[in-house]
XYZ file of C-alpha atoms in Angstrom:
693
model
C 101.461 54.182 -27.289
C 101.661 57.560 -27.692
C 104.640 59.833 -26.185
C 104.206 63.662 -26.269
C 106.571 65.865 -23.946
C 105.710 64.643 -20.397
C 102.816 62.850 -21.434
C 102.278 58.875 -21.782
C 98.713 58.163 -23.593
C 97.999 54.276 -23.937
C 94.487 53.008 -25.263
C 93.495 50.064 -27.449
C 92.451 52.767 -30.496
C 93.636 56.265 -31.365
C 93.198 58.724 -33.970
C 94.965 61.868 -34.555
C 93.305 65.172 -36.018
C 95.649 67.482 -37.047
C 93.596 70.395 -37.954
C 92.045 70.524 -34.283
C 95.268 68.774 -32.771
C 92.797 66.354 -30.871
C 93.646 62.535 -30.058
C 90.564 60.457 -29.857
C 90.941 57.524 -27.850
C 89.103 54.427 -27.401
C 89.202 51.358 -24.992
C 91.471 51.170 -21.814
C 92.525 54.473 -21.927
C 95.264 55.659 -19.449
C 97.115 58.809 -19.627
C 100.102 59.535 -17.533
C 101.291 62.956 -17.038
C 103.655 63.650 -14.408
C 103.068 62.136 -11.025
C 99.266 61.392 -12.218
C 97.700 58.817 -13.833
C 94.140 59.120 -15.676
C 91.722 56.147 -16.505
C 88.765 56.044 -18.518
C 86.782 54.027 -21.221
C 87.399 56.780 -23.872
C 88.473 60.408 -24.045
C 89.914 63.141 -25.869
C 93.701 64.577 -25.493
C 94.799 68.057 -27.150
C 98.449 68.038 -27.935
C 98.623 71.861 -27.953
C 96.434 73.042 -25.030
C 97.000 69.576 -23.185
C 93.475 69.356 -22.292
C 91.925 66.276 -21.323
C 88.203 65.316 -21.684
C 87.430 61.824 -21.042
C 84.260 59.942 -20.435
C 83.609 57.512 -17.186
C 87.052 58.386 -15.732
C 89.253 58.007 -12.798
C 92.663 59.706 -11.690
C 95.001 58.873 -9.017
C 97.356 61.202 -7.434
C 98.664 59.756 -4.454
C 97.246 59.878 -1.566
C 93.765 60.649 -3.127
C 91.794 58.959 -5.809
C 89.223 60.621 -8.233
C 86.524 58.929 -10.609
C 83.678 60.469 -12.509
C 81.646 60.573 -15.533
C 83.410 63.082 -16.961
C 86.451 64.663 -16.720
C 88.111 67.880 -18.387
C 91.255 69.500 -18.188
C 90.798 73.156 -17.456
C 94.043 74.173 -17.126
C 97.834 72.794 -16.390
C 97.500 70.379 -13.197
C 93.865 71.277 -12.909
C 90.510 69.453 -14.112
C 86.605 69.478 -13.579
C 85.372 66.346 -12.827
C 81.403 65.872 -13.239
C 79.096 63.922 -11.143
C 82.317 62.782 -9.514
C 83.837 60.704 -6.368
C 86.980 61.607 -3.803
C 88.382 59.167 -1.319
C 91.868 58.506 0.099
C 90.870 54.645 0.195
C 92.913 52.745 -2.131
C 90.570 49.816 -2.920
C 88.178 48.949 -5.522
C 85.133 49.594 -2.698
C 86.381 52.103 -0.567
C 84.991 52.628 2.914
C 84.669 56.217 2.881
C 84.090 58.488 -0.347
C 82.637 61.744 -1.061
C 80.167 61.888 -4.179
C 79.607 65.893 -5.820
C 78.042 67.124 -8.575
C 81.134 68.801 -9.586
C 84.720 68.483 -8.482
C 87.308 71.163 -9.190
C 91.190 69.566 -8.622
C 93.967 71.770 -8.542
C 97.079 69.125 -8.134
C 99.163 69.605 -4.901
C 96.658 72.536 -4.074
C 93.313 71.808 -3.535
C 89.820 70.609 -4.360
C 86.632 72.336 -4.786
C 83.254 70.400 -4.411
C 79.777 71.798 -4.869
C 76.708 69.386 -3.660
C 78.624 67.047 -1.856
C 77.341 63.967 0.203
C 79.710 62.181 2.416
C 79.176 58.338 2.365
C 80.399 55.613 4.859
C 80.154 52.499 2.783
C 76.930 53.226 1.097
C 75.302 55.126 3.934
C 75.218 58.846 3.400
C 75.763 60.612 6.831
C 76.706 64.245 6.039
C 75.762 66.806 2.996
C 77.277 70.164 2.173
C 76.568 72.468 -0.597
C 80.168 73.571 -0.565
C 83.375 72.052 0.474
C 87.130 73.259 0.314
C 89.635 70.459 0.786
C 93.108 71.436 0.884
C 95.283 68.919 -0.271
C 98.090 69.786 2.122
C 95.890 70.080 5.332
C 94.414 67.014 7.200
C 90.281 66.311 6.546
C 89.125 64.129 9.497
C 85.667 63.310 10.260
C 84.662 61.363 13.434
C 81.307 59.767 14.447
C 81.475 58.807 17.865
C 78.448 56.742 19.323
C 78.713 57.313 23.103
C 76.932 56.589 26.273
C 77.414 58.452 29.748
C 74.855 58.018 32.483
C 74.403 61.882 32.759
C 73.781 62.058 28.990
C 72.402 59.082 28.059
C 72.805 57.381 24.554
C 74.496 59.796 22.298
C 75.763 60.458 18.978
C 79.002 62.770 18.791
C 80.078 63.812 15.322
C 82.557 66.399 13.935
C 83.979 67.413 10.857
C 87.579 69.116 10.748
C 88.618 70.910 7.061
C 90.081 73.652 5.847
C 88.339 76.763 4.625
C 90.740 78.565 3.011
C 94.787 78.174 2.912
C 94.993 79.810 6.394
C 91.674 78.903 8.124
C 90.500 75.761 9.589
C 87.038 74.820 10.524
C 85.388 72.347 12.789
C 81.841 71.364 12.725
C 80.020 69.386 15.622
C 76.723 68.454 15.971
C 75.817 66.014 18.942
C 73.068 64.415 20.365
C 72.558 63.366 23.848
C 69.086 61.371 24.546
C 69.020 62.979 28.094
C 70.303 66.309 27.023
C 69.337 66.943 23.831
C 70.905 68.348 20.243
C 73.726 70.172 20.320
C 75.828 72.421 17.573
C 79.220 74.022 17.626
C 81.935 75.504 15.465
C 85.499 75.977 16.136
C 87.973 77.834 13.741
C 91.446 78.292 13.582
C 92.712 81.312 11.975
C 96.578 81.776 11.024
C 97.500 85.249 9.832
C 100.407 87.777 9.458
C 103.856 86.990 11.555
C 103.043 83.569 12.493
C 100.086 84.793 14.594
C 96.993 82.623 15.501
C 93.330 83.036 16.723
C 91.461 79.907 17.799
C 87.409 80.627 18.123
C 85.340 77.733 19.888
C 81.691 77.943 20.222
C 78.881 75.291 21.476
C 75.344 75.447 22.241
C 72.216 73.319 23.468
C 68.816 73.351 24.688
C 69.502 71.205 27.616
C 66.458 69.053 28.570
C 67.831 68.210 32.056
C 69.952 71.214 33.336
C 70.223 69.908 36.887
C 71.256 66.422 36.177
C 74.286 65.877 38.359
C 76.466 62.858 38.663
C 78.511 64.513 41.632
C 77.518 65.149 45.545
C 77.460 68.826 44.974
C 73.802 70.192 44.430
C 73.173 72.483 41.971
C 70.219 75.226 41.505
C 69.810 77.996 38.684
C 71.240 76.136 35.828
C 69.614 77.515 32.357
C 68.213 75.378 29.791
C 69.956 77.554 27.108
C 73.594 76.445 27.865
C 76.748 77.680 25.615
C 80.574 78.426 25.888
C 82.203 81.164 23.632
C 86.033 81.455 23.576
C 88.729 83.412 21.766
C 92.448 82.632 22.165
C 94.625 84.839 20.228
C 98.504 85.605 19.943
C 99.188 88.644 17.600
C 102.779 89.312 16.432
C 102.468 92.990 15.886
C 106.108 93.083 15.280
C 109.157 90.943 16.157
C 109.381 92.615 19.796
C 105.632 93.135 19.819
C 102.862 90.897 20.551
C 99.396 90.873 22.299
C 97.497 87.803 23.753
C 93.661 87.339 24.192
C 92.088 84.735 26.374
C 87.986 85.077 26.358
C 85.679 82.512 27.558
C 81.828 83.390 28.225
C 79.773 80.700 29.665
C 75.995 80.251 30.635
C 76.781 78.691 33.841
C 79.507 77.428 36.050
C 78.852 73.764 35.277
C 78.733 73.883 31.380
C 82.545 72.928 30.867
C 82.617 70.270 34.094
C 79.142 68.732 31.771
C 80.693 68.778 28.287
C 83.942 69.132 28.131
C 85.581 67.630 31.193
C 88.688 67.018 29.549
C 89.209 70.846 29.515
C 87.523 71.496 32.771
C 89.815 69.174 34.817
C 92.879 71.620 33.551
C 91.721 74.917 33.818
C 88.273 74.760 35.682
C 88.055 78.583 35.899
C 88.807 80.176 32.260
C 90.176 83.433 32.691
C 89.365 86.594 30.668
C 92.368 88.676 29.795
C 93.864 90.949 27.201
C 97.557 91.731 27.022
C 100.175 93.706 25.036
C 103.525 93.041 25.692
C 107.061 94.820 24.247
C 109.816 92.918 24.700
C 113.586 93.588 24.472
C 116.728 92.371 25.706
C 116.911 94.167 28.933
C 113.108 94.798 29.645
C 109.381 93.696 29.131
C 106.621 96.210 29.177
C 103.380 94.563 29.731
C 99.990 96.181 29.680
C 96.903 93.672 31.098
C 93.520 94.116 31.401
C 91.784 91.373 33.202
C 87.962 91.353 33.772
C 84.955 89.115 35.199
C 83.079 88.144 32.337
C 81.257 85.014 34.235
C 79.896 86.427 37.151
C 79.614 83.176 39.178
C 83.690 82.753 39.223
C 85.767 84.809 41.658
C 88.286 87.414 39.782
C 90.609 89.505 40.624
C 90.279 92.470 38.071
C 92.784 94.380 36.745
C 91.660 97.637 34.656
C 94.301 97.841 33.809
C 97.659 96.858 35.023
C 100.972 98.127 33.238
C 104.203 96.371 34.737
C 107.744 97.162 33.293
C 110.272 94.093 33.958
C 113.620 94.711 33.770
C 115.805 91.805 33.628
C 119.195 90.781 35.130
C 121.579 92.466 33.636
C 125.129 93.997 34.540
C 125.486 97.535 35.418
C 127.675 99.315 32.938
C 129.478 96.081 32.067
C 130.735 95.960 35.611
C 130.361 92.872 38.073
C 127.264 94.137 39.928
C 123.874 93.268 38.467
C 120.672 94.770 38.635
C 116.843 93.851 38.061
C 113.807 95.332 38.697
C 109.952 95.606 38.307
C 107.577 98.374 38.398
C 103.520 98.104 37.814
C 100.761 100.083 38.148
C 97.339 98.647 38.653
C 93.844 99.540 39.078
C 92.659 96.276 40.990
C 89.202 94.675 42.318
C 88.246 91.457 43.654
C 85.048 90.425 42.345
C 83.161 87.527 44.181
C 80.573 85.258 42.332
C 76.987 87.004 42.372
C 75.049 85.928 45.866
C 78.178 84.323 47.358
C 77.730 86.573 50.104
C 81.135 87.936 50.113
C 81.596 91.637 49.616
C 83.703 92.978 46.574
C 86.604 95.366 47.119
C 89.126 97.486 45.427
C 91.884 99.821 45.080
C 94.764 101.223 43.177
C 98.077 99.834 43.830
C 101.841 101.202 42.824
C 104.602 98.557 43.181
C 108.290 98.870 42.552
C 110.893 96.584 43.216
C 114.664 96.919 42.694
C 117.607 94.371 43.285
C 121.259 94.395 43.031
C 123.345 91.166 42.854
C 127.311 90.330 42.784
C 127.847 87.254 41.510
C 131.290 86.034 41.974
C 133.699 82.528 42.348
C 135.970 82.750 45.102
C 139.277 80.487 45.161
C 138.232 78.823 41.776
C 135.440 76.795 43.361
C 133.075 78.541 45.699
C 130.192 80.436 44.110
C 128.539 83.075 46.379
C 125.748 85.630 45.150
C 124.625 88.027 47.513
C 121.764 90.116 46.986
C 120.218 93.345 48.301
C 116.776 94.750 47.457
C 114.090 97.052 48.160
C 110.278 97.138 47.482
C 107.640 100.202 47.639
C 103.860 99.591 47.365
C 101.436 102.402 47.574
C 97.929 101.043 48.147
C 94.749 103.508 47.747
C 92.942 101.580 50.638
C 93.486 99.342 53.452
C 91.481 97.512 55.938
C 90.433 99.150 59.493
C 91.725 96.512 61.957
C 90.095 98.438 64.737
C 86.621 97.629 63.679
C 87.433 94.376 62.527
C 87.199 91.221 64.643
C 90.010 88.353 63.259
C 90.160 85.448 65.259
C 93.924 83.853 64.201
C 93.678 79.909 63.192
C 94.026 77.497 65.743
C 96.303 74.966 63.412
C 100.040 76.129 63.918
C 100.832 75.316 60.029
C 98.366 78.391 58.884
C 99.479 81.854 58.384
C 98.084 83.752 60.991
C 97.933 87.293 59.225
C 95.578 86.934 56.075
C 92.159 87.671 56.551
C 89.099 85.724 55.234
C 86.814 87.707 52.602
C 84.465 90.449 53.843
C 81.148 89.028 54.154
C 77.789 91.364 53.397
C 76.410 90.675 56.753
C 79.804 91.557 58.368
C 81.448 93.540 56.085
C 84.989 94.796 56.843
C 85.350 98.603 56.912
C 87.950 100.279 55.242
C 90.805 102.840 56.177
C 93.085 105.087 54.364
C 95.633 104.894 51.867
C 99.053 103.847 52.852
C 103.030 103.231 51.755
C 104.685 99.994 52.541
C 108.416 99.558 52.376
C 110.317 96.465 52.089
C 113.846 95.601 52.652
C 115.338 92.323 51.478
C 118.749 90.657 51.604
C 120.591 87.566 51.710
C 123.094 85.327 49.671
C 123.111 81.832 47.869
C 126.270 79.884 47.867
C 127.248 76.617 46.576
C 130.093 74.512 45.084
C 130.662 71.079 43.370
C 132.767 68.230 43.944
C 133.134 65.285 41.432
C 134.848 61.824 41.048
C 134.816 59.530 38.072
C 134.736 55.860 37.649
C 135.842 55.201 33.811
C 135.295 51.440 34.440
C 131.862 51.484 35.227
C 130.421 49.723 32.534
C 126.854 47.753 32.353
C 124.860 47.791 29.151
C 121.900 46.298 31.190
C 121.383 49.808 33.277
C 122.629 52.007 30.381
C 126.061 52.965 32.119
C 129.488 53.845 30.023
C 131.592 55.469 32.827
C 130.079 57.179 35.887
C 130.986 60.899 37.420
C 129.402 61.452 40.821
C 128.737 65.313 41.236
C 128.096 66.903 44.789
C 126.777 70.118 44.963
C 126.010 71.772 48.438
C 124.209 74.813 48.180
C 122.301 77.326 50.430
C 120.566 80.439 50.603
C 119.797 82.659 53.466
C 116.646 85.302 52.887
C 116.085 88.111 55.137
C 112.959 90.588 54.674
C 111.896 93.421 56.916
C 108.914 94.839 55.983
C 107.966 98.653 57.249
C 104.518 100.008 56.839
C 101.027 98.777 57.985
C 100.204 95.714 59.540
C 100.382 92.868 56.961
C 96.534 91.969 58.130
C 95.504 95.588 56.720
C 96.796 95.175 53.427
C 93.939 94.376 50.796
C 94.873 91.039 49.270
C 94.818 90.493 45.424
C 98.236 88.922 44.657
C 98.020 86.893 47.778
C 99.412 83.894 49.342
C 97.878 80.707 48.057
C 98.273 77.497 50.200
C 100.300 74.500 48.570
C 102.132 71.424 49.099
C 105.193 72.646 47.618
C 107.683 74.532 49.431
C 107.450 78.300 48.518
C 109.887 80.667 46.662
C 112.201 82.695 49.530
C 113.447 85.148 46.938
C 112.248 88.182 45.118
C 111.291 88.356 42.501
C 110.131 84.703 42.631
C 107.689 85.295 45.567
C 104.913 86.721 43.730
C 102.317 87.183 46.631
C 103.285 90.947 47.062
C 99.990 91.739 49.030
C 100.914 88.991 51.764
C 104.589 90.199 52.444
C 105.300 90.059 56.365
C 108.824 89.991 57.901
C 110.877 86.690 57.309
C 114.439 85.216 58.148
C 114.665 81.547 56.301
C 117.869 79.821 55.825
C 117.700 76.870 53.020
C 120.040 74.444 53.030
C 120.503 71.644 51.028
C 122.555 69.312 48.338
C 122.289 67.861 45.090
C 123.496 64.721 43.967
C 124.031 63.758 40.296
C 125.609 60.704 38.502
C 126.244 61.289 34.990
C 127.244 58.677 32.405
C 127.941 59.000 28.617
C 125.034 57.979 25.924
C 125.055 58.388 22.349
C 128.041 61.155 22.500
C 126.333 63.227 25.091
C 126.513 63.390 28.991
C 123.077 62.599 30.541
C 122.083 62.576 34.079
C 121.557 58.718 35.315
C 120.296 59.625 38.940
C 119.677 63.127 40.519
C 118.741 63.775 43.978
C 118.177 67.217 45.375
C 117.391 67.284 49.064
C 117.161 70.508 51.513
C 115.422 71.860 54.521
C 114.321 75.644 55.574
C 115.404 76.500 58.899
C 112.667 79.218 60.058
C 114.179 81.737 62.432
C 110.787 83.758 61.397
C 108.326 82.786 58.831
C 104.644 83.680 59.050
C 103.620 81.387 56.300
C 105.103 78.334 58.062
C 105.059 78.759 61.952
C 107.380 75.965 62.646
C 111.258 76.216 63.524
C 111.853 73.961 60.842
C 110.234 72.962 57.220
C 109.856 69.500 55.946
C 113.112 67.497 54.764
C 112.244 67.785 50.726
C 113.814 65.065 48.467
C 113.711 64.875 44.798
C 114.632 61.898 43.366
C 114.775 61.116 39.472
C 116.262 58.039 38.102
C 116.699 57.453 34.562
C 118.629 54.402 33.823
C 117.567 53.782 30.186
C 115.562 55.478 27.453
C 112.702 53.492 27.979
C 112.531 53.607 31.377
C 112.404 56.293 34.398
C 111.676 56.608 38.145
C 111.016 59.751 40.397
C 109.617 60.151 43.664
C 109.243 63.679 45.099
C 108.737 63.701 49.104
C 108.625 66.118 52.039
C 108.322 64.760 55.488
C 108.596 66.339 58.999
C 111.988 65.297 60.075
C 112.551 68.172 62.406
C 109.252 69.360 63.748
C 105.677 69.478 63.007
C 104.673 69.279 59.580
C 102.942 67.210 56.831
C 103.956 64.086 54.886
C 103.971 63.774 51.009
C 105.438 61.346 48.902
C 104.462 61.501 44.961
C 106.179 58.513 42.854
C 105.559 57.610 39.250
C 107.242 55.012 37.163
C 107.213 54.502 33.410
C 108.781 51.653 31.681
C 108.381 50.555 28.040
C 110.075 46.816 28.458
C 109.018 45.898 24.674
C 108.321 47.988 21.685
C 104.502 47.683 21.810
C 103.948 47.832 25.362
C 104.020 51.234 27.796
C 103.237 50.860 31.696
C 102.662 53.606 34.203
C 102.314 53.017 37.849
C 102.071 56.243 39.856
C 101.317 56.935 43.946
C 100.413 60.066 45.797
C 100.524 60.494 49.503
C 99.543 63.116 51.356
C 98.837 63.392 55.085
C 98.763 65.821 57.995
C 98.478 69.085 55.577
C 95.938 72.056 56.971
C 94.566 73.100 53.825
C 94.401 69.633 51.795
C 92.381 66.315 52.540
C 94.680 63.136 53.406
C 95.303 61.396 50.183
C 96.518 57.935 49.205
C 96.009 57.927 45.386
C 97.071 54.922 43.372
C 96.972 55.117 39.445
C 97.898 52.496 37.255
C 98.103 52.563 33.493
C 99.103 50.401 30.291
C 99.238 50.359 26.368
C 99.719 47.455 24.315
C 99.996 47.392 20.149
C 99.039 43.921 19.654
C 100.041 44.187 16.039
C 99.879 46.733 12.916
C 96.154 46.931 13.423
C 94.851 46.387 17.392
C 95.773 47.704 20.269
C 94.817 47.744 23.830
C 94.699 50.628 26.933
C 93.724 50.422 30.478
C 93.934 52.852 33.657
C 92.902 52.031 37.001
C 92.358 54.811 39.559
C 91.744 54.182 43.395
C 91.973 56.310 46.419
C 93.172 54.338 49.510
C 92.270 57.168 51.882
C 88.556 56.703 50.983
C 88.630 52.877 49.701
C 87.090 54.278 46.619
C 87.855 53.038 42.957
C 87.466 56.550 41.780
C 88.021 55.723 37.822
C 88.297 52.659 35.622
C 89.155 53.404 31.867
C 89.421 50.575 29.145
C 89.781 50.957 25.719
C 90.597 48.797 22.284
C 91.900 50.127 19.319
C 91.560 49.343 15.541
C 93.210 50.612 12.235
C 90.932 50.513 9.388
C 93.134 51.352 6.838
C 91.314 54.738 6.260
C 89.729 54.631 9.475
C 90.761 54.260 13.054
C 88.229 52.573 15.237
C 88.280 52.971 19.079
C 85.768 51.446 21.547
C 86.070 52.013 25.247
C 84.491 52.303 28.879
C 84.899 54.835 31.686
C 83.661 54.399 35.201
C 84.120 56.959 37.638
C 82.534 57.247 41.417
C 82.311 61.231 42.065
C 81.955 60.952 45.806
C 79.368 58.306 46.052
C 77.937 59.099 42.692
C 78.839 56.708 40.094
C 79.068 57.902 36.434
C 79.413 55.108 33.741
C 80.468 55.974 30.036
C 81.146 53.825 27.070
C 82.057 55.244 23.327
C 82.661 53.867 20.107
C 84.686 56.104 17.555
C 85.409 56.050 14.237
C 87.814 58.574 12.717
C 88.894 59.102 9.271
C 92.559 59.523 8.300
C 92.847 62.265 5.677
C 95.961 60.574 4.384
C 97.147 57.045 5.685
C 100.400 58.035 6.045
C 99.426 60.653 8.543
C 99.269 59.543 12.321
C 96.121 59.763 14.573
C 95.051 60.532 18.472
C 93.421 58.030 20.332
C 90.653 58.971 22.642
C 87.954 57.024 24.275
C 86.384 59.274 26.764
C 83.329 60.690 25.758
C 83.615 63.593 28.424
C 86.554 64.635 26.362
C 85.680 64.009 22.863
C 86.807 66.549 20.375
C 89.114 68.941 22.482
């Protein structure tokens, strides 16, 4: 045994050369330096330079392991390995390793490989001429044999790796028997002031571009299909930042066919550039929005500049001011060959509002408000030459024109200026009562306090200008099942403003208890209804009665019902229910139901969703999800999965069955994912259509 500073050397035989300061080592050589271990058959250690030269050696620096025919120390905490192997699997026969002609290791920093081959067991699966591996960033490799009826038998592969300390890359190489070979490269770039850019590319020469597992017919889909996207956030200074979201697609179906997970969240990707200056009192924003994909409807803003003044006290007094002023060059671009006519104009809009929040008698909160909005339009519809048939459904707004068509174009009129006056008031108060003797560990109660908060909001809006139907619609009213905002600036459909007088009345009930030295809401129920003296968006005397219930008795149990029913007048019924429970540590269950009936804009629905995840032990887990539409009697989706932790790898096997309005789609996938460091977590994914997102 030899002890030199922070280095301990053990060998069967050692001989020291005082002229060269080399220690020759033979037999069962082990060198411990700091937290690193070098093991070799023989080697040479220099006591002056601390360089190590070893033959047929391996080194261990958790959580990675290296071996090679020759190891040479090139500096402190850095060494060169020739004909070497790298793995994160601590076993005599690792299930994954990288073999390289040369490996340069800089401990706690990076590993650089040249001419490297990736092996699963003894099977080579990838080769790179150069590979940079950060020891602080995760490296992952995924191989996914899959089957989807619209793809055929498929193999999806991806490698995620650091390129530099601030750039990470992901290489995709996919094969689909019915589609062909696809290649993609994604990159994440971190740069100054916590700024980040994310680039995604994907391309394939589709052998069956018209292949369609839905009931909607397709035509004119190119064989060369691609997606290019850039999502960037740049922090120029502490108060100036820029946002870029750009997406170029080959056709309107490429995301639906190959990135269904993203498609479900954002079926029409946006293309927008924005720069914003923030301040405690205001935000100044410049926006450029354009139609990069001619098959999607886009409201172009070329450009739009908006000054948003946040609510603040005027001159330190009790009256508060807020406002918003914007200038925009707007154009509504419809898809090519849609038959609709594009239109555009300039718009200047300015909004100003004063509020006077105060508390009376120590318990009654009243916030009156008064505001003004002025809007200039460079162009309007010529209603004298336009035939407009009001909708027959009493729940539909009767002043919003359908888009003009090329066959029956709408003629334009001159410019106009519209004034909008708004006023109203909000009021609320609270009463409460405590029951300290209410105690129950079973339902998580440590005392109980009931808080009742009646509230009301009266809103009056008077529009003075052109007929609201004549206003060109850009920021226009969009139908929704949710109650609309009745205040400014929360109501943002500024091109669909008409006279309204609405009185919203409701009550909020909360049951609160103590837990972990904090007050938590055990149960909450919000109820309200709108009295429509005049409401062009909902032409009935009363809105639906809205009830939102949230019940969280325990950290592992939650229950929520959001409902609205036509209690006082004509309307529609909607009840959304979801329950989540984790009765034991390894079991999670979810049950949800959506019921919708009688809405003029949306189909009736009675959708049931049931799902669960069970962790059998440290190595095995199973998952299931079922989605059934009761209105049509269709089992829309079935998903089943099995997960297996394989030390350095995670394997999952699953299947999915979808019924797309009569056309069924089947999918099966087997995924193996390399965990860079076994102590790190992993994502579970068994849906082939969303693999790699």
